[in-house]
PDB file of C-alpha atoms in Angstrom:
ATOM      1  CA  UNK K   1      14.581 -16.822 -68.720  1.00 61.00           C
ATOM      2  CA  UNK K   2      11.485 -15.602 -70.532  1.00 69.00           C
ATOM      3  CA  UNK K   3       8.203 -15.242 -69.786  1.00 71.00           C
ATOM      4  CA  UNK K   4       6.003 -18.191 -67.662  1.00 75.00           C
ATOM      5  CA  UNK K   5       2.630 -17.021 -68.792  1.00 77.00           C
ATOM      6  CA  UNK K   6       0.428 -14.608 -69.835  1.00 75.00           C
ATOM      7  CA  UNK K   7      -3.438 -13.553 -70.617  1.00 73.00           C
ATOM      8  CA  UNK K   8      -4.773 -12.570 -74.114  1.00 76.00           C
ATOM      9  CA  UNK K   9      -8.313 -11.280 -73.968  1.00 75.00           C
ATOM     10  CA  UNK K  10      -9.777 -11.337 -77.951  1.00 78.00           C
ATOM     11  CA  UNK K  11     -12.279  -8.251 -78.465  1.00 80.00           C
ATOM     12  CA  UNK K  12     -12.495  -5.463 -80.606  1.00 81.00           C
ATOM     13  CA  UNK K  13     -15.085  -3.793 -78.318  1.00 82.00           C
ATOM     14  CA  UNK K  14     -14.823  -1.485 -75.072  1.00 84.00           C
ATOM     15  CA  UNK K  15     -15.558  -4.530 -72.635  1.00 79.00           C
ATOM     16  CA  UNK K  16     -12.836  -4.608 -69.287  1.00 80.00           C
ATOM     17  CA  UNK K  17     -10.589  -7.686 -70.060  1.00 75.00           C
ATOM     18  CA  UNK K  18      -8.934  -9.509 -69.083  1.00 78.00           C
ATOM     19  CA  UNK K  19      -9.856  -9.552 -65.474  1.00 80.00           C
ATOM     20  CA  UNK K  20      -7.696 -11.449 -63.018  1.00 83.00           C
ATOM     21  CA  UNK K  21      -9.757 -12.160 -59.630  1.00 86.00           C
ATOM     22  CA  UNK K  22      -8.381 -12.549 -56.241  1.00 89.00           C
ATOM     23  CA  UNK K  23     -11.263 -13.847 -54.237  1.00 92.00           C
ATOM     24  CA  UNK K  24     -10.663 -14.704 -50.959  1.00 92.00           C
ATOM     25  CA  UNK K  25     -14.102 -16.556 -49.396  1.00 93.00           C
ATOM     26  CA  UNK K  26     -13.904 -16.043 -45.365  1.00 94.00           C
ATOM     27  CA  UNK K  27     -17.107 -16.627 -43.674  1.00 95.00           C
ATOM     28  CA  UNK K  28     -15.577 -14.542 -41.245  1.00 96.00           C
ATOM     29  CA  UNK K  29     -13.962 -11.623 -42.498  1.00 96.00           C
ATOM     30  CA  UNK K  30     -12.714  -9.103 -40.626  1.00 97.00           C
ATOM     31  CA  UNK K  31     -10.713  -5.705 -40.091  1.00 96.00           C
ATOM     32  CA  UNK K  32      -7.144  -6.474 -40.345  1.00 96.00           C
ATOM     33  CA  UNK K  33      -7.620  -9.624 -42.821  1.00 97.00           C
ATOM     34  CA  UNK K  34      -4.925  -9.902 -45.581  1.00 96.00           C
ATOM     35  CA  UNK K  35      -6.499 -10.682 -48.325  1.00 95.00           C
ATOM     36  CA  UNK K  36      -3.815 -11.443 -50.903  1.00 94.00           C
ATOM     37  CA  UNK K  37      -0.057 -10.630 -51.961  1.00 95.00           C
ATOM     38  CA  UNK K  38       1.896 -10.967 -54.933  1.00 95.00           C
ATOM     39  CA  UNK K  39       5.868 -11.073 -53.875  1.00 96.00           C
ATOM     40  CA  UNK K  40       8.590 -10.565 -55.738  1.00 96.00           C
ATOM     41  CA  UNK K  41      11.517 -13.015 -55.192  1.00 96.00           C
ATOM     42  CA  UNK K  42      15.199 -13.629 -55.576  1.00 96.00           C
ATOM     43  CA  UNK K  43      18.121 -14.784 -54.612  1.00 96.00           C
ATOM     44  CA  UNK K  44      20.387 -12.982 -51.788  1.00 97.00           C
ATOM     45  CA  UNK K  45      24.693 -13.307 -52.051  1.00 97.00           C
ATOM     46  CA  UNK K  46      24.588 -16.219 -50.128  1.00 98.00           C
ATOM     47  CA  UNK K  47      22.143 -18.114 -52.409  1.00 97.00           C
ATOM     48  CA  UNK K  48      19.122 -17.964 -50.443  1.00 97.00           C
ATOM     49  CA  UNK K  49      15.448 -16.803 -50.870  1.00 97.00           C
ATOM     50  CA  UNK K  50      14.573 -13.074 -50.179  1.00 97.00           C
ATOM     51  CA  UNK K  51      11.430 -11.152 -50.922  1.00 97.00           C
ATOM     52  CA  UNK K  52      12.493  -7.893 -52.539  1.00 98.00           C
ATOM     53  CA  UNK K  53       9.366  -6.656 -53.142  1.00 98.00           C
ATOM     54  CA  UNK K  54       5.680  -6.935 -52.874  1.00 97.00           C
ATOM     55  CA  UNK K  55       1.946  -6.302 -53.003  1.00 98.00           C
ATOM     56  CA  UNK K  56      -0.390  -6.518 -50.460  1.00 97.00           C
ATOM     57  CA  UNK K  57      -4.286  -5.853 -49.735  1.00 97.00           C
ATOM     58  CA  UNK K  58      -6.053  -5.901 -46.600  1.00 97.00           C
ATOM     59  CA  UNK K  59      -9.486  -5.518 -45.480  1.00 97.00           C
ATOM     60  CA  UNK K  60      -9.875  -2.317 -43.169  1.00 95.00           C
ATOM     61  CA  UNK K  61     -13.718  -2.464 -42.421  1.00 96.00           C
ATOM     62  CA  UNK K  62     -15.786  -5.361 -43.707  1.00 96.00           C
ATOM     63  CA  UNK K  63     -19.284  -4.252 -42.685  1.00 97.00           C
ATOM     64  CA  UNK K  64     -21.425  -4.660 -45.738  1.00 96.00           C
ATOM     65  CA  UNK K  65     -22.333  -0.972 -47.396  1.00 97.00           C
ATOM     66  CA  UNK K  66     -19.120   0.528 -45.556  1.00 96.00           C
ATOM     67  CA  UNK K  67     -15.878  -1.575 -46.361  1.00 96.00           C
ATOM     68  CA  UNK K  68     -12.811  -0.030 -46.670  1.00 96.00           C
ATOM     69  CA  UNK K  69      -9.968  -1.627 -47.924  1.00 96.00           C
ATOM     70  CA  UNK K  70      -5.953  -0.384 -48.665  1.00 97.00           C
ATOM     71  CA  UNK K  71      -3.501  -1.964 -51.312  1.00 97.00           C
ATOM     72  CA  UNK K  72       0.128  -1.561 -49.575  1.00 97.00           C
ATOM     73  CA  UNK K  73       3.323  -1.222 -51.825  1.00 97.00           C
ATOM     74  CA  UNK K  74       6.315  -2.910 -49.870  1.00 97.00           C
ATOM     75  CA  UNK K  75      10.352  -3.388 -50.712  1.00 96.00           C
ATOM     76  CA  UNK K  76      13.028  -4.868 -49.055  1.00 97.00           C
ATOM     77  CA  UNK K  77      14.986  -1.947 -47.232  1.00 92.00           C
ATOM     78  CA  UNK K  78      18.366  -2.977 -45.786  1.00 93.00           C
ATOM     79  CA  UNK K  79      17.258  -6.416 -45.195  1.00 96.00           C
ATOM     80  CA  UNK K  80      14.182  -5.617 -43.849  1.00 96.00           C
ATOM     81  CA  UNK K  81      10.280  -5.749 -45.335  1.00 96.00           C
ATOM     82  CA  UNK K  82       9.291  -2.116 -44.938  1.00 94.00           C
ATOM     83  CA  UNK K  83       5.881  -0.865 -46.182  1.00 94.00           C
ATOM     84  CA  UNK K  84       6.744   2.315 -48.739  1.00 93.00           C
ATOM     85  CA  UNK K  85       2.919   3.280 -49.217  1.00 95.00           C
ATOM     86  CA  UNK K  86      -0.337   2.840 -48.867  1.00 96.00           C
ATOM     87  CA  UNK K  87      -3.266   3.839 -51.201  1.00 96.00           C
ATOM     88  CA  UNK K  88      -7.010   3.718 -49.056  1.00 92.00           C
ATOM     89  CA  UNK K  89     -10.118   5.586 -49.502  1.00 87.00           C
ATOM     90  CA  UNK K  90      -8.718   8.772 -47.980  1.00 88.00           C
ATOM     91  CA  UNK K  91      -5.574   9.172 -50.373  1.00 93.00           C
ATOM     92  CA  UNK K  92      -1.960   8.282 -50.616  1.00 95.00           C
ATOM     93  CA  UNK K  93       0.022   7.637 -47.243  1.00 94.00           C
ATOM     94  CA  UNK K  94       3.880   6.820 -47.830  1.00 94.00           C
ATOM     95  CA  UNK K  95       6.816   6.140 -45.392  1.00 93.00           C
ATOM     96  CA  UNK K  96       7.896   8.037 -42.750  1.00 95.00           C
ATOM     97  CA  UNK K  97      11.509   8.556 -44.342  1.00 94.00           C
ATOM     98  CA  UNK K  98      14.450  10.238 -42.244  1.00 96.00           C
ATOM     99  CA  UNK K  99      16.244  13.551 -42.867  1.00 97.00           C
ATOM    100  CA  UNK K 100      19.028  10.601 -44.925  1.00 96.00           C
ATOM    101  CA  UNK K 101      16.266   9.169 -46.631  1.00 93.00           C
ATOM    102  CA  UNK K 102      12.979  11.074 -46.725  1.00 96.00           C
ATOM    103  CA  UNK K 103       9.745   9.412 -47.677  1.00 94.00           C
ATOM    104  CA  UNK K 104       8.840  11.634 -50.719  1.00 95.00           C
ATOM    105  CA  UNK K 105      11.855  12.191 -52.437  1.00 95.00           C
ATOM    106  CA  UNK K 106      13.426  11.880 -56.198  1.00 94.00           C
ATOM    107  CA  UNK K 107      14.726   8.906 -58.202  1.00 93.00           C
ATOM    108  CA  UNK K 108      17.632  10.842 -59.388  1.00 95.00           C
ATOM    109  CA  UNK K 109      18.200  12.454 -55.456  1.00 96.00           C
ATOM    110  CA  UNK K 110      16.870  10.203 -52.789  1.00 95.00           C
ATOM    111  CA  UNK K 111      18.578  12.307 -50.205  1.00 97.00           C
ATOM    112  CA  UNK K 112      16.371  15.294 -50.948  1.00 97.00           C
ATOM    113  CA  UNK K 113      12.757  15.432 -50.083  1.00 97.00           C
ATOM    114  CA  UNK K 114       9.810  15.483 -47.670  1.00 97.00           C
ATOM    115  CA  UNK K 115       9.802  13.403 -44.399  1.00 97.00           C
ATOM    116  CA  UNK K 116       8.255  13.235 -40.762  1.00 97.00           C
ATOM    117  CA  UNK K 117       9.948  14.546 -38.119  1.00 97.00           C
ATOM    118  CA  UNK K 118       6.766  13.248 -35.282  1.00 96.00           C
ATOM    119  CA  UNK K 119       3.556  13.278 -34.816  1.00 95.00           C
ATOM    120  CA  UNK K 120       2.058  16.752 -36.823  1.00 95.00           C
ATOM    121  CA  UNK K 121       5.327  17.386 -37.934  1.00 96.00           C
ATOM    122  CA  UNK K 122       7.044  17.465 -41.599  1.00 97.00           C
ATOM    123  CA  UNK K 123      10.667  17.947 -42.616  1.00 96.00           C
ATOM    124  CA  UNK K 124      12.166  19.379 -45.950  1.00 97.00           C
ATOM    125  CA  UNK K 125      15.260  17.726 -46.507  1.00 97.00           C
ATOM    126  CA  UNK K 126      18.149  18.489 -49.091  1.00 96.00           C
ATOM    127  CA  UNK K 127      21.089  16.511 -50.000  1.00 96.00           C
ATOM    128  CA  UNK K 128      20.450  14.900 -46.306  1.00 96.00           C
ATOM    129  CA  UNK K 129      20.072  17.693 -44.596  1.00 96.00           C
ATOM    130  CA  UNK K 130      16.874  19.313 -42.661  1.00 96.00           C
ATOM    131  CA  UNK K 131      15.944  22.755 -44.607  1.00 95.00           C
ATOM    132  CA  UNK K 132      12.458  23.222 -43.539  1.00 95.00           C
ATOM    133  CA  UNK K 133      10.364  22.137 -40.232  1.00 96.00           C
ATOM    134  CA  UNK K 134       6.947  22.737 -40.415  1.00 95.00           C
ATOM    135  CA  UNK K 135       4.731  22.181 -37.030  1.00 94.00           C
ATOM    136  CA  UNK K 136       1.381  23.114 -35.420  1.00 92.00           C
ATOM    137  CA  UNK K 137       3.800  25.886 -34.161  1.00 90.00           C
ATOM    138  CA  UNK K 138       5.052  27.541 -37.122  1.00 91.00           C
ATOM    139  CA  UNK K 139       7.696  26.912 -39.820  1.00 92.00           C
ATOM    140  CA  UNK K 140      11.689  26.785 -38.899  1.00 91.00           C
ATOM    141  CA  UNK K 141      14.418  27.901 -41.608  1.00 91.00           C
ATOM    142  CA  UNK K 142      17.801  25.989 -41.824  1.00 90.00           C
ATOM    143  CA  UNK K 143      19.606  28.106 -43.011  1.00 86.00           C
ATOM    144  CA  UNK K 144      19.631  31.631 -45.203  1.00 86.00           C
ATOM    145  CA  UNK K 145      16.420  32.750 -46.263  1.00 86.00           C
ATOM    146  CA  UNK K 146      16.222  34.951 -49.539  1.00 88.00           C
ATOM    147  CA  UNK K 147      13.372  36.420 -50.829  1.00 90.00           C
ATOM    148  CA  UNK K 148      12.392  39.179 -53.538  1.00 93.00           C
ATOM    149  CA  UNK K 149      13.314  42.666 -53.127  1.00 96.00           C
ATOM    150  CA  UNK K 150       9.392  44.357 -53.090  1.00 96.00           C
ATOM    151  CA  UNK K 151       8.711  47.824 -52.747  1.00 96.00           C
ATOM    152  CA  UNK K 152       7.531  50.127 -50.928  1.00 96.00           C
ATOM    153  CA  UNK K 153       4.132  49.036 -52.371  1.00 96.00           C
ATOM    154  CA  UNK K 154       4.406  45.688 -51.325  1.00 96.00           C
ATOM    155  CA  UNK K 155       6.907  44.746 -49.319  1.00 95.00           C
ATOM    156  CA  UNK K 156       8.572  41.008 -49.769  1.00 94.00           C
ATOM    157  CA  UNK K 157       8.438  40.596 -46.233  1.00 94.00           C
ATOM    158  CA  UNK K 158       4.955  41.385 -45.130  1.00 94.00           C
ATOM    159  CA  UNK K 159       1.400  40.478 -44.412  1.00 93.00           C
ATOM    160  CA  UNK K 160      -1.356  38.146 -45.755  1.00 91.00           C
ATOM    161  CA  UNK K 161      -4.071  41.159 -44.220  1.00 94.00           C
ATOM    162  CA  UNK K 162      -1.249  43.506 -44.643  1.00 95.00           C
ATOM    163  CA  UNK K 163       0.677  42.968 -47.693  1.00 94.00           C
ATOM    164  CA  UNK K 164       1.648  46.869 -47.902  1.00 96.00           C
ATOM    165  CA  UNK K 165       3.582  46.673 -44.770  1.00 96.00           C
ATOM    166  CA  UNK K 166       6.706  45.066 -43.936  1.00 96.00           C
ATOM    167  CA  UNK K 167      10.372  44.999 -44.892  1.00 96.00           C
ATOM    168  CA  UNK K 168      11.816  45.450 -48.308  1.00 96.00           C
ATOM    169  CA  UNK K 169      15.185  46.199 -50.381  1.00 95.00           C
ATOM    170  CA  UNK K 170      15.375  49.773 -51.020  1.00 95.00           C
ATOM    171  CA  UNK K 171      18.865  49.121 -52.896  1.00 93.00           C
ATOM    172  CA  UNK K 172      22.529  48.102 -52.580  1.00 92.00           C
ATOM    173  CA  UNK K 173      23.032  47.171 -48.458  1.00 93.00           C
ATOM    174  CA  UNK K 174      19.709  49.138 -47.860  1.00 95.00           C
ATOM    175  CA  UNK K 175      16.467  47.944 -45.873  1.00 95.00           C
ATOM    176  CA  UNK K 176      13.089  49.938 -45.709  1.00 95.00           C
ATOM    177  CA  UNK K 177      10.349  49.424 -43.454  1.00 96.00           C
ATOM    178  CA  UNK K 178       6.930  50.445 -44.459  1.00 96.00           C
ATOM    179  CA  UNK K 179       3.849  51.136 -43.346  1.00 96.00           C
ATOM    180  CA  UNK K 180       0.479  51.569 -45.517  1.00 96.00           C
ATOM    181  CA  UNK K 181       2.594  51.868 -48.664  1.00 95.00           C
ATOM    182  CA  UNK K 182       4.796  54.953 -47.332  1.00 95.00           C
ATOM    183  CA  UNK K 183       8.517  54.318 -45.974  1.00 95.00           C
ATOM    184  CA  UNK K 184       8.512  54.988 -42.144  1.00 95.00           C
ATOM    185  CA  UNK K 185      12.314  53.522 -41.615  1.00 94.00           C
ATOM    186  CA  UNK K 186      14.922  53.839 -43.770  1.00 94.00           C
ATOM    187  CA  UNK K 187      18.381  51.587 -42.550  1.00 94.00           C
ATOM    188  CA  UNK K 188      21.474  52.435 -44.922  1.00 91.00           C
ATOM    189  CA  UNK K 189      24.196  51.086 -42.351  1.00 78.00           C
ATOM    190  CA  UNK K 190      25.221  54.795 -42.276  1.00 76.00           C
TER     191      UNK K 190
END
């Protein structure tokens, strides 16, 4: 128990410090290269060794003026190594995730969330169940869709080069459809 080391850096000015260095010195390096990881360790039920979690970096491009490099977060998933994320020069990638487990989701409500479904393809999931698919081809609703009443004005249902036509609540079990502002079909189930 307790702590195996540390660093203490000793100045009262704005200097970066302390500085830990990873330096690995290839003559050769190249795309694909690992170039360090910091695991996290434990024992399993059974007594033996199991990474739970870890830290890697790899070299994406080495050619000097243009590298590229990604740091890639990883845990121990059901046994298995899986990479959660990755931070490169572009941004933030992170997991796939399922519609059980989605790759964005809360701390509090891992079942809720955003995953991919395939290839240009995202999923809203909530409490482990698809809500949302959003493709190339449009958007897909699971389930009811509610919206705001509008007005004749602006409908709540309408368009982005239209937004005074479309569908809105009139009142009580009462749709309108307008056109340029003006009602042009009034549906009272009557």
């Amino acid at each position: 128990s307790g702590s195996i080391g540390g660093a203490t850096y000793l100045d009262a000015g704005a200097a970066v410090g302390p500085n830990y260095d990873l330096f690995r010195d290839s003559t050769s390096p190249a795309a694909s290269d690992i170039m360090g990881r910091v695991t996290w360790n434990g024992r399993d039920s059974a007594g033996n060794k199991q990474e739970y979690a870890s830290i890697e970096a790899t070299i994406l491009d080495a050619t000097s003026t243009t590298e590229d490099g990604t740091l890639d977060l990883y845990a121990t998933v059901a046994g298995t190594r899986t990479k959660l994320a990755s931070l490169f020069g572009t941004g933030l990638g992170i997991a796939d995730g399922s519609v059980t487990l989605p790759g964005l989701s809360f701390i509090s409500d891992p079942d809720t969330g955003m995953y991919r479904i395939g290839a240009n393809n995202l999923g809203v999931a909530a409490a482990g169940a698809k809500v949302l698919d959003v493709s190339a081809t449009g958007l897909g609703v699971v389930g009811t869709t509610l919206s705001g009443d509008g007005t004749v004005a602006l409908p709540s249902v309408s368009f982005v080069n239209d937004p005074n036509t479309g569908m809105y609540r009139i009142g009580a079990d009462n749709i309108g459809w307008a056109v340029n502002g003006a009602v042009e079909l009034n549906l009272d189930g009557t």
